């Protein structure tokens, strides 16, 4: 029986060949991790990013395999996980519903059993959160949420790290979310509870935050505003996302009409704090949820956000597979 190459409490190496398997840790929602764990991931991100920029090889995941399952499209998530695993010394395999048995009705529980016997870590982008929860319950290895209808925790990991790089700790700050109360918004709201900051949300009527769906413990860290102007006033960070998320395309026209007054433009940004940042998870639609002058303007940090997907997810995979590595 092969011995595991690394001590990784909470995980079982590929094929589950450890003698006394324990339940793996997963990252299915942001609040699955404590603030202390997330801060550890950020500390490791800083170190891993610095080493990478200096071209210093770091291959702690040599011989480890990441399987990436995509039921929705992606540019950033696929690229950052695939490149990230390669840079850590491991390999990444891409599976989509189009070209695997997942698209032909194989039960998600069976897929989880099989896939997790052949790899060390799994990333899934899918529809309902329930699908990834079921997969994780039957997986021998850590599962990462690469976006569901409800949450996008890897995105907010990168966003908060980006805020930290530009402005320092986010605790006590105010984030203004303008637009749809979608997966990215829900994850910002969870992050506000974990890190202790406030989110001012403004959505059109009928698209309001549903605290239960967002997985919130309470409502202490967010406030809803009917008028987006009131939500951005004094904010340290203004952020938005597409009006129609993947999976909701049938609502496109209705949403276009409903969200017309929820575009983040320069007039709106002028009401935020003078040093406010602008973020967008991308892909963006200039002229819809954001004006070109904002996303391409001096307050925008969208390219840093996108790049930091790579570095934060490398730290996340290191943590899930190897536990706490000292910097
Ligand atoms: N922000 C984000 O997750 O982008 P992709 O859909 O390109 O992965
Ligand atoms: N809310 C968007 C995010 C894309 C990265 C979607 O789910 O389509």
Coordinates of C-alpha atoms in Angstrom, one line a residue, residues 9 34 36-37 40 318-319 322-326:
X9 CA -4.9 16.2 7.9
X34 CA -13.1 30.3 9.5
X36 CA -8.4 32.4 10.7
X37 CA -8.3 29.8 7.9
X40 CA -3.9 31.8 6.5
X318 CA -2.2 23.8 -0.9
X319 CA -4.3 24.3 2.3
X322 CA -1.3 19.8 2.8
X323 CA -2.9 21.6 5.7
X324 CA -1.1 24.6 7.2
X325 CA 2.2 25.2 5.5
X326 CA 4.4 27.7 7.3

